[in-house]
Amino acid sequence: MASEPLYTATVPPDWVDYNGHLRDAYYGLICSHATDALMDQIGLDAAGRARTHSSLFTLESHIHYLHAVKLGAEVQVHCQLLGLDAKRLHMVLSLVLPGRAGSVAITVAVCEQMLLHVDVRGPRSAAFAPEVQAPLQALAAAHRLQAVPVQVGRVMGLPRTVL
Amino acid sequence: MASEPLYTATVPPDWVDYNGHLRDAYYGLICSHATDALMDQIGLDAAGRARTHSSLFTLESHIHYLHAVKLGAEVQVHCQLLGLDAKRLHMVLSLVLPGRAGSVAITVAVCEQMLLHVDVRGPRSAAFAPEVQAPLQALAAAHRLQAVPVQVGRVMGLPRTVL
């Protein structure tokens, strides 16, 4: 979390629900834009996508909501790669309200995601190009000794007996 | 899935991404609006929320993306309760493109969610009022013998060794 944020969003009025809080789906939109920022970093920006006919599709997204977020708040997104294979990327995004003078940073949500590299001409899954695989490998190496948020890998559920 | 949909959305232009498909986060917004529709059904509409000072907060949302969805598509949301306790609701929403003449319905996403009933004056978690618990119990009883989508309870991950 000491690293620079991947992406920063400021909560606009139309993302706030009847409780006066950031609506659940817009935490997801912040994550979606953060993933766009990651794609820019690894050469899958608009030019790279056009040149290679490729993109990333989201296979799964699991958000854990930890704190409410208010209108106008600045939300920073930090990215940690958890796994990588020829076609897939497993990562966790932490949404953080940065600490100001006298206050500590607060993690407001944790979002685990699985992304698939796709040749959009099919569309069909496709291996990352070497020039994309290289920065992903570098990120994975940089992140591999970081602590993993406790929410990663959790299964949600209630005892079935209460039904 | 034979039941009436809880909610139906038609995909507008601003929900579509650079791939020409419904952006991942807007599957989540459809689910969020479907949850509003469920709240209306169980007496937690705006009037009920104001009267009881209560609301539902999303604790977790796990979306499995199964198919791309195009601009203008009509997406139906079907709801299945999986678990219920004094304060929490575990459910799965299935997002479906309904079958037309000669075509079958396609499930485009499955979203597992855990919701918490909250007294917004704290805010603090609070037991459902009896008049809300009753329709939830009825829904849970109606759904308890339905088949559960295979995505429910899955943990995402890749072998850690590839790092």
Coordinates of C-alpha atoms in Angstrom, one line a residue:
Chain A
M1 CA 0.0 0.0 0.0
A2 CA 3.0 2.3 0.2
S3 CA 3.2 2.2 -3.6
E4 CA 1.7 4.9 -5.8
P5 CA -2.0 4.4 -6.5
L6 CA -2.9 2.9 -9.9
Y7 CA -5.9 5.1 -10.3
T8 CA -7.7 7.9 -8.3
A9 CA -11.4 8.8 -8.6
T10 CA -13.5 11.6 -6.9
V11 CA -17.1 10.6 -6.1
P12 CA -19.5 12.6 -8.2
P13 CA -23.2 13.3 -7.2
D14 CA -24.7 10.7 -9.6
W15 CA -22.8 7.8 -7.9
V16 CA -24.4 8.5 -4.5
D17 CA -27.5 6.5 -3.5
Y18 CA -30.5 7.3 -1.2
N19 CA -28.3 6.6 1.8
G20 CA -26.0 9.5 0.8
H21 CA -23.2 6.9 0.1
L22 CA -21.4 5.7 -3.0
R23 CA -23.7 3.1 -4.5
D24 CA -22.3 -0.5 -4.4
A25 CA -22.0 -0.8 -8.2
Y26 CA -19.9 2.4 -8.5
Y27 CA -17.1 0.8 -6.4
G28 CA -17.1 -1.6 -9.3
L29 CA -16.9 1.2 -11.8
I30 CA -13.9 2.7 -10.0
C31 CA -12.3 -0.8 -10.2
S32 CA -13.2 -1.0 -13.9
H33 CA -11.5 2.3 -14.6
A34 CA -8.5 1.2 -12.5
T35 CA -8.3 -1.9 -14.7
D36 CA -8.2 0.4 -17.8
A37 CA -5.3 2.3 -16.1
L38 CA -3.5 -1.1 -15.6
M39 CA -4.1 -1.9 -19.3
D40 CA -2.5 1.4 -20.3
Q41 CA 0.5 0.5 -18.1
I42 CA 1.1 -2.9 -19.8
G43 CA 0.7 -1.8 -23.4
L44 CA -3.0 -2.6 -23.8
D45 CA -4.0 1.0 -24.2
A46 CA -6.2 1.9 -27.2
A47 CA -3.3 1.9 -29.6
G48 CA -2.0 -1.5 -28.3
R49 CA -5.4 -3.0 -28.4
A50 CA -5.9 -1.9 -32.0
R51 CA -2.5 -3.1 -33.1
T52 CA -2.8 -6.6 -31.5
H53 CA -6.6 -7.0 -31.9
S54 CA -6.7 -7.9 -28.2
S55 CA -8.4 -6.8 -25.0
L56 CA -9.0 -8.0 -21.4
F57 CA -12.4 -9.4 -20.5
T58 CA -13.4 -9.7 -16.8
L59 CA -14.2 -13.3 -15.9
E60 CA -15.0 -12.6 -12.2
S61 CA -15.1 -9.8 -9.8
H62 CA -15.6 -10.2 -6.0
I63 CA -16.0 -7.0 -4.0
H64 CA -15.9 -6.8 -0.2
Y65 CA -17.5 -3.6 1.0
L66 CA -15.8 -2.4 4.2
H67 CA -16.8 1.2 4.7
A68 CA -19.2 3.7 3.3
V69 CA -17.8 6.5 1.0
K70 CA -19.3 9.9 0.7
L71 CA -19.9 12.4 -2.1
G72 CA -16.7 14.2 -3.1
A73 CA -14.4 11.7 -1.4
E74 CA -11.1 10.9 -3.2
V75 CA -10.7 7.1 -3.6
Q76 CA -7.3 5.7 -4.5
V77 CA -6.9 2.3 -6.0
H78 CA -3.9 0.1 -5.3
C79 CA -3.3 -3.0 -7.4
Q80 CA -1.6 -6.3 -6.4
L81 CA -1.1 -9.1 -8.8
L82 CA -1.8 -12.5 -7.2
G83 CA -1.3 -14.8 -10.2
L84 CA -0.6 -14.9 -13.9
D85 CA -0.6 -17.5 -16.6
A86 CA -0.4 -17.4 -20.4
K87 CA -3.9 -15.9 -20.7
R88 CA -5.2 -14.9 -17.3
L89 CA -4.5 -12.3 -14.7
H90 CA -5.6 -12.7 -11.0
M91 CA -5.4 -9.5 -9.0
V92 CA -6.7 -7.7 -6.0
L93 CA -7.6 -4.0 -6.0
S94 CA -7.7 -2.1 -2.7
L95 CA -9.9 1.1 -2.6
V96 CA -8.4 3.5 -0.1
L97 CA -9.3 6.9 1.4
P98 CA -5.9 8.3 1.8
G99 CA -4.9 9.6 5.3
R100 CA -4.8 13.3 5.8
A101 CA -2.9 15.2 8.5
G102 CA -3.8 13.4 11.8
S103 CA -5.8 10.6 10.2
V104 CA -4.8 7.2 8.9
A105 CA -5.7 5.8 5.5
I106 CA -8.9 3.6 5.4
T107 CA -9.4 0.7 3.0
V108 CA -13.1 1.0 2.0
A109 CA -13.3 -2.0 -0.3
V110 CA -11.3 -4.9 -1.6
C111 CA -12.0 -6.3 -5.1
E112 CA -10.6 -9.6 -6.3
Q113 CA -10.7 -10.0 -10.1
M114 CA -9.9 -12.6 -12.7
L115 CA -9.2 -11.2 -16.2
L116 CA -8.8 -13.0 -19.5
H117 CA -6.8 -11.9 -22.5
V118 CA -8.9 -12.1 -25.6
D119 CA -8.3 -11.9 -29.3
V120 CA -11.4 -9.8 -30.2
R121 CA -11.5 -11.1 -33.8
G122 CA -13.0 -14.3 -32.5
P123 CA -13.6 -13.4 -29.8
R124 CA -11.4 -16.2 -28.4
S125 CA -9.0 -16.4 -25.5
A126 CA -5.4 -15.8 -26.5
A127 CA -1.9 -15.8 -24.9
F128 CA -0.5 -12.4 -23.9
A129 CA 1.9 -10.9 -26.4
P130 CA 5.5 -11.0 -25.1
E131 CA 5.6 -7.2 -24.8
V132 CA 2.5 -7.4 -22.5
Q133 CA 3.7 -10.5 -20.6
A134 CA 7.0 -8.8 -19.7
P135 CA 5.5 -5.9 -17.6
L136 CA 3.0 -8.2 -16.1
Q137 CA 5.8 -10.5 -15.0
A138 CA 7.6 -7.5 -13.5
L139 CA 4.5 -6.4 -11.6
A140 CA 3.9 -10.0 -10.3
A141 CA 7.5 -10.2 -9.1
A142 CA 7.3 -6.8 -7.4
H143 CA 4.0 -7.9 -5.6
R144 CA 4.7 -11.5 -4.7
L145 CA 6.0 -10.8 -1.2
Q146 CA 3.3 -8.3 -0.3
A147 CA 0.7 -9.3 2.3
V148 CA -2.6 -10.5 0.7
P149 CA -5.8 -8.9 2.0
V150 CA -7.7 -11.3 4.3
Q151 CA -10.8 -11.1 2.1
V152 CA -9.0 -12.8 -0.9
G153 CA -10.3 -16.3 -1.5
R154 CA -13.1 -16.1 1.0
V155 CA -16.4 -17.9 0.3
M156 CA -19.6 -16.0 1.3
G157 CA -22.3 -17.9 3.0
L158 CA -24.7 -18.3 5.9
P159 CA -25.7 -21.6 7.6
R160 CA -28.2 -23.4 5.3
T161 CA -30.2 -24.6 8.3
V162 CA -31.8 -21.2 8.9
L163 CA -33.9 -21.7 5.7
Chain B
M1 CA -35.8 -19.4 -13.9
A2 CA -39.4 -20.0 -14.9
S3 CA -40.4 -17.4 -12.4
E4 CA -41.1 -13.7 -13.3
P5 CA -38.0 -11.6 -13.4
L6 CA -37.4 -9.4 -10.4
Y7 CA -36.1 -6.6 -12.6
T8 CA -35.5 -5.8 -16.3
A9 CA -33.0 -3.3 -17.8
T10 CA -32.3 -2.2 -21.3
V11 CA -28.6 -1.4 -22.0
P12 CA -28.2 2.3 -22.8
P13 CA -25.2 3.7 -24.9
D14 CA -23.3 5.0 -21.9
W15 CA -23.0 1.5 -20.3
V16 CA -21.1 0.1 -23.3
D17 CA -17.3 0.0 -23.4
Y18 CA -14.7 0.2 -26.1
N19 CA -15.3 -3.4 -27.0
G20 CA -19.0 -2.5 -27.9
H21 CA -20.1 -4.6 -24.9
L22 CA -21.8 -3.8 -21.6
R23 CA -18.9 -2.7 -19.3
D24 CA -18.3 -5.1 -16.3
A25 CA -19.3 -2.5 -13.7
Y26 CA -22.8 -2.0 -15.3
Y27 CA -23.7 -5.7 -14.8
G28 CA -23.2 -4.7 -11.1
L29 CA -25.4 -1.6 -11.6
I30 CA -28.2 -3.8 -13.0
C31 CA -27.8 -6.0 -9.9
S32 CA -27.9 -3.0 -7.7
H33 CA -31.2 -1.8 -9.2
A34 CA -32.6 -5.4 -9.0
T35 CA -31.8 -5.3 -5.2
D36 CA -33.8 -2.0 -5.0
A37 CA -36.7 -3.9 -6.6
L38 CA -36.3 -6.6 -4.1
M39 CA -36.4 -4.0 -1.3
D40 CA -39.6 -2.6 -2.7
Q41 CA -41.1 -6.1 -2.6
I42 CA -40.2 -6.8 1.0
G43 CA -41.4 -3.4 2.5
L44 CA -38.1 -1.7 2.4
D45 CA -39.1 0.8 -0.3
A46 CA -38.5 4.5 0.4
A47 CA -41.6 4.8 2.7
G48 CA -40.6 1.7 4.6
R49 CA -37.0 2.8 5.0
A50 CA -38.1 6.2 6.3
R51 CA -40.6 4.7 8.7
T52 CA -38.2 2.1 10.1
H53 CA -34.9 4.1 9.8
S54 CA -33.4 1.1 8.0
S55 CA -31.8 0.0 4.8
L56 CA -29.8 -2.8 3.3
F57 CA -26.0 -2.4 2.8
T58 CA -24.1 -4.7 0.5
L59 CA -21.4 -6.6 2.3
E60 CA -20.1 -8.6 -0.7
S61 CA -20.9 -9.0 -4.4
H62 CA -19.2 -11.7 -6.5
I63 CA -20.1 -11.5 -10.2
H64 CA -19.3 -14.3 -12.7
Y65 CA -19.3 -12.9 -16.3
L66 CA -20.5 -15.6 -18.7
H67 CA -21.4 -13.8 -21.9
A68 CA -21.0 -10.3 -23.5
V69 CA -24.1 -8.2 -23.7
K70 CA -24.7 -5.6 -26.5
L71 CA -26.2 -2.1 -26.6
G72 CA -30.0 -2.2 -26.5
A73 CA -30.2 -5.7 -25.1
E74 CA -32.9 -6.5 -22.6
V75 CA -31.5 -8.1 -19.5
Q76 CA -33.8 -9.8 -17.0
V77 CA -32.7 -10.4 -13.4
H78 CA -34.0 -13.5 -11.5
C79 CA -33.4 -13.7 -7.8
Q80 CA -32.9 -16.7 -5.6
L81 CA -32.5 -16.5 -1.8
L82 CA -29.8 -18.9 -0.5
G83 CA -29.8 -18.0 3.1
L84 CA -31.3 -15.7 5.7
D85 CA -30.6 -14.9 9.3
A86 CA -31.8 -12.2 11.7
K87 CA -29.8 -9.5 9.9
R88 CA -28.4 -10.9 6.7
L89 CA -29.6 -12.0 3.3
H90 CA -27.5 -14.3 1.0
M91 CA -28.8 -14.4 -2.5
V92 CA -27.9 -15.1 -6.1
L93 CA -29.0 -13.0 -9.0
S94 CA -29.0 -14.5 -12.5
L95 CA -28.8 -12.0 -15.4
V96 CA -30.6 -13.5 -18.5
L97 CA -31.2 -12.6 -22.1
P98 CA -34.7 -14.0 -22.6
G99 CA -35.3 -16.4 -25.4
R100 CA -37.1 -15.1 -28.5
A101 CA -38.9 -17.2 -31.1
G102 CA -36.5 -20.0 -32.0
S103 CA -33.8 -19.1 -29.5
V104 CA -33.2 -20.2 -25.9
A105 CA -32.6 -17.9 -22.9
I106 CA -28.9 -17.2 -22.1
T107 CA -27.6 -16.5 -18.6
V108 CA -25.0 -13.8 -19.1
A109 CA -23.9 -13.3 -15.5
V110 CA -24.4 -14.8 -12.0
C111 CA -24.0 -12.5 -9.0
E112 CA -23.8 -13.8 -5.5
Q113 CA -24.5 -11.2 -2.8
M114 CA -24.5 -10.8 0.9
L115 CA -26.7 -8.0 2.3
L116 CA -26.9 -6.6 5.8
H117 CA -29.9 -4.9 7.4
V118 CA -28.8 -1.7 9.0
D119 CA -30.4 0.9 11.3
V120 CA -29.1 4.0 9.5
R121 CA -29.3 6.1 12.7
G122 CA -26.1 4.5 13.9
P123 CA -25.4 3.2 11.4
R124 CA -25.4 -0.2 13.0
S125 CA -26.6 -3.7 12.0
A126 CA -30.1 -4.4 13.1
A127 CA -32.6 -7.4 13.0
F128 CA -35.1 -7.3 10.2
A129 CA -38.5 -6.0 11.4
P130 CA -41.1 -8.8 11.5
E131 CA -43.0 -7.3 8.5
V132 CA -39.8 -7.6 6.4
Q133 CA -38.7 -10.9 7.8
A134 CA -42.1 -12.5 6.8
P135 CA -41.9 -11.9 3.0
L136 CA -38.2 -12.9 3.1
Q137 CA -39.1 -16.2 4.8
A138 CA -41.7 -16.7 2.2
L139 CA -39.2 -16.1 -0.6
A140 CA -36.6 -18.3 1.0
A141 CA -39.2 -21.1 1.3
A142 CA -40.2 -20.7 -2.3
H143 CA -36.6 -20.9 -3.5
R144 CA -35.1 -23.5 -1.2
L145 CA -35.6 -26.5 -3.6
Q146 CA -34.3 -24.6 -6.7
A147 CA -31.1 -25.7 -8.2
V148 CA -28.2 -23.4 -7.3
P149 CA -26.0 -22.0 -10.1
V150 CA -22.7 -23.8 -10.2
Q151 CA -20.8 -20.5 -9.8
V152 CA -22.1 -20.0 -6.2
G153 CA -19.4 -20.5 -3.6
R154 CA -16.5 -20.8 -6.0
V155 CA -13.1 -19.4 -5.1
M156 CA -11.2 -17.7 -7.9
G157 CA -7.5 -18.4 -8.3
L158 CA -4.6 -19.5 -10.4
P159 CA -1.8 -21.8 -9.3
R160 CA 0.6 -19.6 -7.2
T161 CA 3.6 -21.4 -8.7
V162 CA 3.4 -19.5 -12.0
L163 CA 4.6 -16.3 -10.2

